[in-house]
CSV table of C-alpha atoms in Angstrom, one decimal:
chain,number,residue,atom,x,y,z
A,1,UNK,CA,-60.9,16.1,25.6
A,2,UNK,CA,-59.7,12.8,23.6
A,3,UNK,CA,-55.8,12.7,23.0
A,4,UNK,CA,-54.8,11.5,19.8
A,5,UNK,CA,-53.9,8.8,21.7
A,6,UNK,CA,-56.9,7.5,21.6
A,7,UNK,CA,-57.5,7.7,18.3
A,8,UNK,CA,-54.5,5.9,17.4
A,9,UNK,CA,-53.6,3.4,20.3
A,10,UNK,CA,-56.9,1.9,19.6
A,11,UNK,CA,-57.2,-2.2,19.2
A,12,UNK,CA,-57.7,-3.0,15.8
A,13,UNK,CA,-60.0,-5.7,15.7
A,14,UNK,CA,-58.5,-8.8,13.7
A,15,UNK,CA,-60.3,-11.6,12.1
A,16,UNK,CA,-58.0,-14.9,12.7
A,17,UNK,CA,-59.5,-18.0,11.1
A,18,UNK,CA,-58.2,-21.9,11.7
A,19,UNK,CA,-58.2,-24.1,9.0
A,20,UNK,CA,-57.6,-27.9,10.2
A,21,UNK,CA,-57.3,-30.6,8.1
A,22,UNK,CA,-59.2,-33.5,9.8
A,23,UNK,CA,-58.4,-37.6,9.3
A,24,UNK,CA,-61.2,-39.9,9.2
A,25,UNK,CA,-60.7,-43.2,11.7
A,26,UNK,CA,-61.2,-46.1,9.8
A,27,UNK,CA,-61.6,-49.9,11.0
A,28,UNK,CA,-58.4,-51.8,11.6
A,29,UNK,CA,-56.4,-48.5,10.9
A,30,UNK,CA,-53.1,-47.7,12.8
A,31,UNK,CA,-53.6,-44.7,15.1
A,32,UNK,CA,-51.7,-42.2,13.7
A,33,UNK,CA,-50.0,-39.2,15.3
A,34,UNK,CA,-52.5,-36.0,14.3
A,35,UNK,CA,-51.2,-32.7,12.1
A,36,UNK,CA,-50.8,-29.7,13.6
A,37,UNK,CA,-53.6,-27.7,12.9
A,38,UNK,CA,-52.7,-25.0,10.0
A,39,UNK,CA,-53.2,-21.4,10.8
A,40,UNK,CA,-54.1,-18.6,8.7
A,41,UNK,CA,-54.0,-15.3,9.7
A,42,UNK,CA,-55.9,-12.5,7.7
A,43,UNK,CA,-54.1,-9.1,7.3
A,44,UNK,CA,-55.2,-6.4,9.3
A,45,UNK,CA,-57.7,-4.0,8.0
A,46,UNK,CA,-55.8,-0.6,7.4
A,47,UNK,CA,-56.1,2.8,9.4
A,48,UNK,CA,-59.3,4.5,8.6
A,49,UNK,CA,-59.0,8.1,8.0
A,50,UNK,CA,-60.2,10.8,9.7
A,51,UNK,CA,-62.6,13.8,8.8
A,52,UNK,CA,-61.4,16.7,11.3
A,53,UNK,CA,-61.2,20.5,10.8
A,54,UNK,CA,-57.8,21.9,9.9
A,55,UNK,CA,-56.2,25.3,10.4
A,56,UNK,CA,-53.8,26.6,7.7
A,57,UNK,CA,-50.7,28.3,9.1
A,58,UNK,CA,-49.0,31.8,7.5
A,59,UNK,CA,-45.6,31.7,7.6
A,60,UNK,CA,-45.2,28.6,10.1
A,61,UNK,CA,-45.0,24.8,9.9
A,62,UNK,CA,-45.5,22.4,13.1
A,63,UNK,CA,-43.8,19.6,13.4
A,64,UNK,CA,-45.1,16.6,16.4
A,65,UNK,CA,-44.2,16.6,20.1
A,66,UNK,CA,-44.7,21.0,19.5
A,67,UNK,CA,-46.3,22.8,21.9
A,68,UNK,CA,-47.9,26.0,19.5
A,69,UNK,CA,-49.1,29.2,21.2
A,70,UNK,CA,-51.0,30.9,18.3
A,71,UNK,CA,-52.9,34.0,17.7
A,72,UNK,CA,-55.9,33.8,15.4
A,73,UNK,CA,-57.9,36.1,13.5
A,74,UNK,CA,-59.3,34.5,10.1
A,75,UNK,CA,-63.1,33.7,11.1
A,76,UNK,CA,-63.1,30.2,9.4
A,77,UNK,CA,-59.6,29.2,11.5
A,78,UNK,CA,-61.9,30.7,14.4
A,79,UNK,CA,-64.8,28.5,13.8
A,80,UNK,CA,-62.3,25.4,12.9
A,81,UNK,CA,-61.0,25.6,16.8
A,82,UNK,CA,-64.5,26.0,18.1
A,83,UNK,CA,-65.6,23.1,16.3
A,84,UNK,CA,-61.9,21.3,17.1
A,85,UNK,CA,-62.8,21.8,21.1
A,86,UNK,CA,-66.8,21.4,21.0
A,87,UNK,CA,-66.2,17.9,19.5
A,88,UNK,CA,-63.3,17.2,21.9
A,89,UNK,CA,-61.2,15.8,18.2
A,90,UNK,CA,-58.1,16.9,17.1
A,91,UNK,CA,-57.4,19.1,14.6
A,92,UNK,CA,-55.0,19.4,11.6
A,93,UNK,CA,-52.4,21.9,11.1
A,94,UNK,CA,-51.3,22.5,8.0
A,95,UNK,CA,-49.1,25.2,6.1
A,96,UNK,CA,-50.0,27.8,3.2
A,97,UNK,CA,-48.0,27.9,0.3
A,98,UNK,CA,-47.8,31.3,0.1
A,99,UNK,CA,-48.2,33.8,3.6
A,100,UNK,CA,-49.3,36.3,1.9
A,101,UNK,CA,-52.7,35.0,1.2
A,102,UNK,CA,-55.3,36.7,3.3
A,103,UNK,CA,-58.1,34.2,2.7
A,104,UNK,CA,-56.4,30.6,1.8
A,105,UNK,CA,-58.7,28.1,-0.8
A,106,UNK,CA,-57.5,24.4,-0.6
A,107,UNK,CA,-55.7,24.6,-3.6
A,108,UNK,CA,-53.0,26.9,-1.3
A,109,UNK,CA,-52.0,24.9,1.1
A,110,UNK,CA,-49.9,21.9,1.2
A,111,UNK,CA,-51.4,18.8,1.5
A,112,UNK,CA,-49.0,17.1,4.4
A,113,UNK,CA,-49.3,18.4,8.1
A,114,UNK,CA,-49.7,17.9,12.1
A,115,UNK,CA,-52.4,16.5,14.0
A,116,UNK,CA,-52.9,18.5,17.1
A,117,UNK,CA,-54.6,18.6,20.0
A,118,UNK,CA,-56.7,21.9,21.3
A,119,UNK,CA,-55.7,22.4,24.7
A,120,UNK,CA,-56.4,26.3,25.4
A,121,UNK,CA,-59.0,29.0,23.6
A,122,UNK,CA,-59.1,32.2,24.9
A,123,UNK,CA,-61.0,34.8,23.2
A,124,UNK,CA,-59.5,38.7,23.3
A,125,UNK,CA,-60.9,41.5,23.6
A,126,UNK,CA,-60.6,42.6,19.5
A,127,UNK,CA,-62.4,39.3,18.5
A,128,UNK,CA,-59.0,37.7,17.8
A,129,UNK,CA,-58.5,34.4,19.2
A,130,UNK,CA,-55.3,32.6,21.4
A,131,UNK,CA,-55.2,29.2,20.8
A,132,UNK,CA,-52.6,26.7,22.4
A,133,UNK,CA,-51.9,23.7,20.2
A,134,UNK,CA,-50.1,20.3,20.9
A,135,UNK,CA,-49.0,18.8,18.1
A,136,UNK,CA,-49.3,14.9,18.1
A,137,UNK,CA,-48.3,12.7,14.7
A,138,UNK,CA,-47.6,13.8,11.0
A,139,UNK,CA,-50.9,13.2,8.9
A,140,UNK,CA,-51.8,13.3,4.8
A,141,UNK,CA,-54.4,14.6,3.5
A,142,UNK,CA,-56.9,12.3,1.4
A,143,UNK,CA,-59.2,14.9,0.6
A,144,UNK,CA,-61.2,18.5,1.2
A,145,UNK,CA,-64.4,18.0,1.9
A,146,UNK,CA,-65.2,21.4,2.6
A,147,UNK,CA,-64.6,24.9,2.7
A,148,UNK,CA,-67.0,26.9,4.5
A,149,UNK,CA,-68.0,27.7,7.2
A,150,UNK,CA,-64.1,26.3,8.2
A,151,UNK,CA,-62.0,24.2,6.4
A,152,UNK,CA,-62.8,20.4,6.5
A,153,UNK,CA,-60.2,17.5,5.3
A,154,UNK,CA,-60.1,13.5,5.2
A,155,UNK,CA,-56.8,13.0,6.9
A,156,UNK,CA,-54.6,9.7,7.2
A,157,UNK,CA,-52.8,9.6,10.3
A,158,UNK,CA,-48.7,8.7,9.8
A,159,UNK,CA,-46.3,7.2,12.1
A,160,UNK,CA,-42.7,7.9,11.0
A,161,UNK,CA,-40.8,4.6,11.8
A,162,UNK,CA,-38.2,4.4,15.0
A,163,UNK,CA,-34.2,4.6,13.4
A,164,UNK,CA,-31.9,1.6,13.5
A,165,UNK,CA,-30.2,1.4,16.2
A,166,UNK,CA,-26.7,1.3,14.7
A,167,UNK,CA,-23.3,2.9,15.2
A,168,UNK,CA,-24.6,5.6,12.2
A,169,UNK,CA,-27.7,6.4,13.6
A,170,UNK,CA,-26.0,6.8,17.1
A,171,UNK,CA,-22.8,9.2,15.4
A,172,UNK,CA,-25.4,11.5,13.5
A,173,UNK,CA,-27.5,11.9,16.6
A,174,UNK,CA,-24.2,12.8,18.7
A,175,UNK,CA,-22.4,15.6,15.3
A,176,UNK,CA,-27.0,17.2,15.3
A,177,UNK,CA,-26.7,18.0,19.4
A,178,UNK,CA,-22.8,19.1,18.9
A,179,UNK,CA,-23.9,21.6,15.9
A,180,UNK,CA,-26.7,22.5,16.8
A,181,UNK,CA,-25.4,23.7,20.8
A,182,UNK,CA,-23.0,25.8,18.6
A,183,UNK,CA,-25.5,27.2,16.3
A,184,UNK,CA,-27.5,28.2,19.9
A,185,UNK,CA,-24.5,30.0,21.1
A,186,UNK,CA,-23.9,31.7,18.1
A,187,UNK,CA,-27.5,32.9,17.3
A,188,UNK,CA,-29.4,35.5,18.9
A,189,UNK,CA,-32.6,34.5,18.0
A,190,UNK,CA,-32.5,31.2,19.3
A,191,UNK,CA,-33.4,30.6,22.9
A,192,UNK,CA,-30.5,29.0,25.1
A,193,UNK,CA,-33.4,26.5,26.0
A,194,UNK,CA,-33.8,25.2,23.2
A,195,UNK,CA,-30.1,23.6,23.4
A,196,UNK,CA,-30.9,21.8,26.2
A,197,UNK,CA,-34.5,20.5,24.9
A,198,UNK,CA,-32.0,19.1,21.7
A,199,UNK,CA,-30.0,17.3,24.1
A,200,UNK,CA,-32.3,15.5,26.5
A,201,UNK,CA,-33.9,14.1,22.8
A,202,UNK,CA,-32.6,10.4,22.5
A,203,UNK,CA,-34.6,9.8,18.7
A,204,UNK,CA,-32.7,11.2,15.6
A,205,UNK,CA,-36.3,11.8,14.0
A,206,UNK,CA,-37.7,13.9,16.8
A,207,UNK,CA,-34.6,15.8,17.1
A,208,UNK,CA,-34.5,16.5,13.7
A,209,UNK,CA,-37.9,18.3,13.9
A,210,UNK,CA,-37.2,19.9,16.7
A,211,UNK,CA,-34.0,21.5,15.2
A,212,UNK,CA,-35.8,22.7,12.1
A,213,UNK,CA,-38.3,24.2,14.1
A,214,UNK,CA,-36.1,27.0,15.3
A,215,UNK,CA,-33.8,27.5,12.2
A,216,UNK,CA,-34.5,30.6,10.2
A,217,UNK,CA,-35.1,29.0,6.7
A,218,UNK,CA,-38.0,29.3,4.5
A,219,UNK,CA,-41.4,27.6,4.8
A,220,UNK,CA,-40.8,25.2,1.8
A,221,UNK,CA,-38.0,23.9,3.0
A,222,UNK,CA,-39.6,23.3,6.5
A,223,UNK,CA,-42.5,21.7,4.4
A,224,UNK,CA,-39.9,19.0,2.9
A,225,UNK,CA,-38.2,18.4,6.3
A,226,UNK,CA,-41.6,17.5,7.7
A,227,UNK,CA,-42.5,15.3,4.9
A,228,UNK,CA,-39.6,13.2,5.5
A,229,UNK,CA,-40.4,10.3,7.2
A,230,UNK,CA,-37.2,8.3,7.1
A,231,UNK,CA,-35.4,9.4,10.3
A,232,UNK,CA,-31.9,9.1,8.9
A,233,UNK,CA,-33.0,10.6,5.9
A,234,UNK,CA,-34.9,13.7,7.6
A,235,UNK,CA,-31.6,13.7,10.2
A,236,UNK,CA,-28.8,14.3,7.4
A,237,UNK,CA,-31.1,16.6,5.2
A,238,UNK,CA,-30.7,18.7,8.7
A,239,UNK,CA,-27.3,18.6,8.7
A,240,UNK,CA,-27.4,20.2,5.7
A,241,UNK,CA,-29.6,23.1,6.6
A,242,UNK,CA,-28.0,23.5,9.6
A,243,UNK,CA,-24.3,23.7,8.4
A,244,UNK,CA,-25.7,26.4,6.1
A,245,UNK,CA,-27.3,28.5,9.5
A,246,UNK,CA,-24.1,28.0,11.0
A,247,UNK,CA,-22.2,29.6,7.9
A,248,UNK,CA,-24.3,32.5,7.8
A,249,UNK,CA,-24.1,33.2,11.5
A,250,UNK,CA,-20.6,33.1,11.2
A,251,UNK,CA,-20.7,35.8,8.6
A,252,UNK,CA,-22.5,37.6,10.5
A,253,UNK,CA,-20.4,37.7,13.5
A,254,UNK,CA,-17.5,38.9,11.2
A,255,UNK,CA,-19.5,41.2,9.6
A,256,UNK,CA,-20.4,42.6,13.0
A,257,UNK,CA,-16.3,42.5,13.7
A,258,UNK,CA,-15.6,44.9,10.5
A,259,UNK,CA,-18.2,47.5,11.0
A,260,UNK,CA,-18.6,48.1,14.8
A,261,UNK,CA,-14.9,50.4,14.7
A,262,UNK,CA,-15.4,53.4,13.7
A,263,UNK,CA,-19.4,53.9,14.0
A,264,UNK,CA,-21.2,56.0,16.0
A,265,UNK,CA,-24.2,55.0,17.6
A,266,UNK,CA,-27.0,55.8,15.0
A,267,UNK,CA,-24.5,54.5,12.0
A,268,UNK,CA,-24.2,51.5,13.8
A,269,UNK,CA,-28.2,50.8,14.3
A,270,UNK,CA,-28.8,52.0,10.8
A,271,UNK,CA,-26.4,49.3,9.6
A,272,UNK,CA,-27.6,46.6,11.3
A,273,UNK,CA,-31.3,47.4,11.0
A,274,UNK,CA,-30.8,47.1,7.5
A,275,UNK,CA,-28.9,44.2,7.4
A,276,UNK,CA,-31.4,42.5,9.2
A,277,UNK,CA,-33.9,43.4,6.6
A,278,UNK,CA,-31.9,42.2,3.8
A,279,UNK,CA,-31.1,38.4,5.5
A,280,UNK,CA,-35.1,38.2,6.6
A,281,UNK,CA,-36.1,38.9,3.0
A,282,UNK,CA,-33.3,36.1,1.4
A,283,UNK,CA,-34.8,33.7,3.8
A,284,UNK,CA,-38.4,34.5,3.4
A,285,UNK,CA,-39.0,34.7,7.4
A,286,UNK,CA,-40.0,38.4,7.6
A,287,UNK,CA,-43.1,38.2,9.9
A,288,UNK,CA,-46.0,40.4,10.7
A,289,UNK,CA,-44.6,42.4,13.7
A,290,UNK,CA,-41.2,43.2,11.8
A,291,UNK,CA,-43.4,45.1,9.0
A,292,UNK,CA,-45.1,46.6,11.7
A,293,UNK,CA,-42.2,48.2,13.8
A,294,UNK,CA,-40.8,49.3,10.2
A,295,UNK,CA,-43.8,50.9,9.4
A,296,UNK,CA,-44.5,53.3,12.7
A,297,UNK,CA,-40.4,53.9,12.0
A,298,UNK,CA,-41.6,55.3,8.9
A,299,UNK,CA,-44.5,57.3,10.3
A,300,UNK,CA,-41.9,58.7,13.0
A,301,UNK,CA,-39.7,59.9,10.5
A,302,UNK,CA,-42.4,61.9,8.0
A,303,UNK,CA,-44.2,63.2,11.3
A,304,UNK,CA,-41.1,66.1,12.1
A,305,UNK,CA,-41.9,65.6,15.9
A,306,UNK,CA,-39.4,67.5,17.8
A,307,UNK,CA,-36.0,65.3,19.1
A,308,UNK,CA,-37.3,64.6,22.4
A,309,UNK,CA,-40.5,62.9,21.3
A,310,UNK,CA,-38.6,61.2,18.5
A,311,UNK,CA,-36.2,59.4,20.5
A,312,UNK,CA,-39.1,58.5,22.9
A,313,UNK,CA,-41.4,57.3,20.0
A,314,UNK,CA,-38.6,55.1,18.6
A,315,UNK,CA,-37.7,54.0,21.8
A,316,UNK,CA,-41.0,52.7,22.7
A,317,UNK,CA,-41.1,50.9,18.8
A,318,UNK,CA,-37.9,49.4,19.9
A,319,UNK,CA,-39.1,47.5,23.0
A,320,UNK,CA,-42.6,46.9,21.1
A,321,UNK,CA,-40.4,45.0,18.0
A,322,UNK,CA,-38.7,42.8,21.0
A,323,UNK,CA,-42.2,41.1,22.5
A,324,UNK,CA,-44.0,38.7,21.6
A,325,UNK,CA,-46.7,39.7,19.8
A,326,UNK,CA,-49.5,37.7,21.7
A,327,UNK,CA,-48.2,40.3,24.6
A,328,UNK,CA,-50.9,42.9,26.1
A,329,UNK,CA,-48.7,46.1,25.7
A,330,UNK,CA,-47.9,45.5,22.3
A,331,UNK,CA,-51.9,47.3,21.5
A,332,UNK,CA,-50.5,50.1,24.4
A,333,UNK,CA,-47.5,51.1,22.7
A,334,UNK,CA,-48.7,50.5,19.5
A,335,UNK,CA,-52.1,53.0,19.9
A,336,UNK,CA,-49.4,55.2,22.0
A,337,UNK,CA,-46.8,55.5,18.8
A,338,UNK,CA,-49.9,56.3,16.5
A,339,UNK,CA,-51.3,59.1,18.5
A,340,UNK,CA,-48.3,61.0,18.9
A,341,UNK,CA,-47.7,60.6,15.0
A,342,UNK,CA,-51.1,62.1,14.3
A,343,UNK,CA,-50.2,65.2,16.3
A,344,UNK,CA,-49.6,68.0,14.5
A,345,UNK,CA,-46.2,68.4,14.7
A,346,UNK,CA,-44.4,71.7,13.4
A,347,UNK,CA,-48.2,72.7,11.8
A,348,UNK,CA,-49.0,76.2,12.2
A,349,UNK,CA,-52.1,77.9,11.1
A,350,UNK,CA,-52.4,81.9,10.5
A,351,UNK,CA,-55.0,82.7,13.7
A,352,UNK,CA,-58.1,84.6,13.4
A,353,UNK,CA,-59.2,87.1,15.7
A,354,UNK,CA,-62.7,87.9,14.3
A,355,UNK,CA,-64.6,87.4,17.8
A,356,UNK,CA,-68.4,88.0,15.9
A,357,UNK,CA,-67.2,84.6,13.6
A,358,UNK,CA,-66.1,83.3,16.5
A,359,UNK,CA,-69.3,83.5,19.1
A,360,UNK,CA,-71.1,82.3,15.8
A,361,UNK,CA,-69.3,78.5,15.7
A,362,UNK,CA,-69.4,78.5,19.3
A,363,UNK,CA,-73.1,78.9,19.3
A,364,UNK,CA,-73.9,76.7,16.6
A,365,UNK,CA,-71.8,74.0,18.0
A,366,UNK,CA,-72.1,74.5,21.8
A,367,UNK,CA,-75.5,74.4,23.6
A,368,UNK,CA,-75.8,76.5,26.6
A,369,UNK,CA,-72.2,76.7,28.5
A,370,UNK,CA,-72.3,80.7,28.7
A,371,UNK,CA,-69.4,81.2,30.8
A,372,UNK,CA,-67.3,79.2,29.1
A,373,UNK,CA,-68.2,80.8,25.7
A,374,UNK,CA,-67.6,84.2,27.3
A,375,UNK,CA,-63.8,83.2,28.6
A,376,UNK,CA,-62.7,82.4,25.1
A,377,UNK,CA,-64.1,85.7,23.5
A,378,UNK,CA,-62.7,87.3,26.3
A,379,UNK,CA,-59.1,85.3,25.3
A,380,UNK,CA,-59.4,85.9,21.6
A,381,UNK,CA,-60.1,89.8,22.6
A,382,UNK,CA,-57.0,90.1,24.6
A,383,UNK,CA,-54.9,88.3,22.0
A,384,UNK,CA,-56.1,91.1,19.0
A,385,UNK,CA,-54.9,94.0,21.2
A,386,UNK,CA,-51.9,92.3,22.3
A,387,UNK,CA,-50.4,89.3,20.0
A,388,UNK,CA,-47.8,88.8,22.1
A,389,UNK,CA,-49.2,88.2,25.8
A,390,UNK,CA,-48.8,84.3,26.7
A,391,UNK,CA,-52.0,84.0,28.5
């Protein structure tokens, strides 16, 4: 498979033409010391762009040097990654404007993304697809020049320049690792690795996406952060967003402080479940698997199973909400929950002890199997003369 690198680390070839000014000798003429010959370089042709299939994203928005484990399902996104790996060329990531589009047209999606490389496909069972991405270099869209069967764009690769390496750039790189270690420890959504990715980054730019990447903010503002090229510029814009995460974890923590006395266990759940849902709408960020927890939470409740299965079905939704939701069991518990919602729960129908209808619909619906037939009119028989014998 190429690597962007490739692509973009490739010689550019570079006319250079010399100009010299020659003298003529003439008879009897003192020799003369000969002019340096006068150079004239040519500018350099500029980057060509590139026509590769692209991917839009729901609710996401890679930044480079991201590693992206993905589960597809949209058939032209499938066909873009087939196309991506059969051609061994990258491919371009690039967000939707709005997640809640099933079926994207260019005019949806933003026109600034990632250039990635394919590097796993893995087809499940359903006829979704996992994918895992490596994002390389930013890249602008010049054009869509097509549609179906995938999505097809003229791109323009981008290099964000390197910071200055000055006493500024070298303070905000040292206050982004300091904030954002605290924002690590404070948040419970952010993974403690993550802290010590940020500090091993020496480049204010890369750090800058990287600390984005796993703040809960909305996808526009994500979108903007990536279209920053500047790396001071994208750094204190950051700042910014991250002083803001940091302020509403730290109202968070006091709001868990003034509630948690004084609840009981299901209070205290119910509370916090619904705070959750509140914060994840103001912020945009609530995903797929949330609504999907909520709504087998819902089922639970209108199904009136009896307390023991109820506290096993929301204990299973529970530990379903907390995986990823690329992970196997998440179809086990999932088909699990459903099946014990669709049991008739507290459902009671008046029985019927007419044993001539009932040899009839066994006959019409049972070939053969005698014996069997015989054992349930023997059943029903027993039940008419005595209601209440238990078997």
């Amino acid at each position: 498979m190429l690597s962007l690198i490739h692509y973009f680390n490739m010689p550019t070839k570079t006319s250079t033409k010399t100009i010299e000014k020659k003298t003529v000798k003439k008879p009897g003429a003192k020799r003369t010391s000969r002019p340096a010959a006068k150079k004239v370089r040519l500018p350099a042709a500029e980057p060509t762009a590139l026509t590769l299939p692209a991917v839009p994203l729901r609710g996401l928005v890679a930044f480079p040097n991201m590693v992206l484990p993905l589960f597809i399902g949209r058939e032209k996104s499938i066909a873009a990654l087939q196309e991506a790996q059969d051609t061994g060329r990258p491919i371009f990531l690039v967000a939707q404007r709005d997640e809640e589009i099933e079926e994207p047209s260019k005019d949806d999606l933003f026109t600034f993304g990632v250039l990635a490389d394919v590097m796993q496909l893995l087809k499940m069972p359903d006829g979704n697809v996992r994918a895992v991405l490596e994002a390389k270099t930013r890249a602008s869209v010049v054009s869509f020049t097509q549609e179906e069967p995938y999505f097809a764009v003229e791109v323009e690769p981008i290099e964000a320049p390197a910071a200055d390496a000055s006493p500024e750039t070298e303070a905000m790189l040292r206050r982004l690792k300091s904030e954002f270690e605290q924002a690590v420890n404070m948040s419970k959504s952010i993974p403690p690795e993550a802290a010590q990715n940020a500090q091993s980054q020496d480049e204010i730019g890369a750090l800058s996406d990287l600390i984005v990447s796993f703040l809960e903010i909305p996808v526009a503002e994500r979108q903007r952060i990536l279209e920053l090229l500047a790396p001071y510029e994208r750094a204190r814009e950051t700042t910014e967003l991250l002083a803001r995460e940091m302020q509403i974890l730290e109202i968070d923590r006091e709001l868990d402080s003034q509630v948690r006395e004084g609840m009981n266990e299901s209070q205290r759940e119910y509370f916090l479940r619904e705070r959750m849902k509140a914060i994840q709408e103001k912020l945009g960020e609530r995903d797929s698997s949330f609504r999907e927890a909520e709504t087998l939470r819902e089922k639970i409740e209108a199904a009136q199973m009896s307390d023991e299965a109820k506290t096993k079905a929301l204990e299973e939704v529970d530990r379903m909400e907390k995986m990823p939701p690329i992970a196997p069991e998440v179809g086990v518990i999932r088909t699990y929950v459903e099946l014990m919602c669709d049991l008739p729960w507290n459902k009671r129908t008046e029985d019927v002890y007419d044993l001539h209808r009932a040899q009839g619909v066994l006959d019409e619906d049972h070939y053969a199997l005698e014996k069997i037939k015989d054992r349930i009119i023997e059943f029903l028989a027993v039940r008419k003369l005595n209601p209440q014998s238990r078997g």
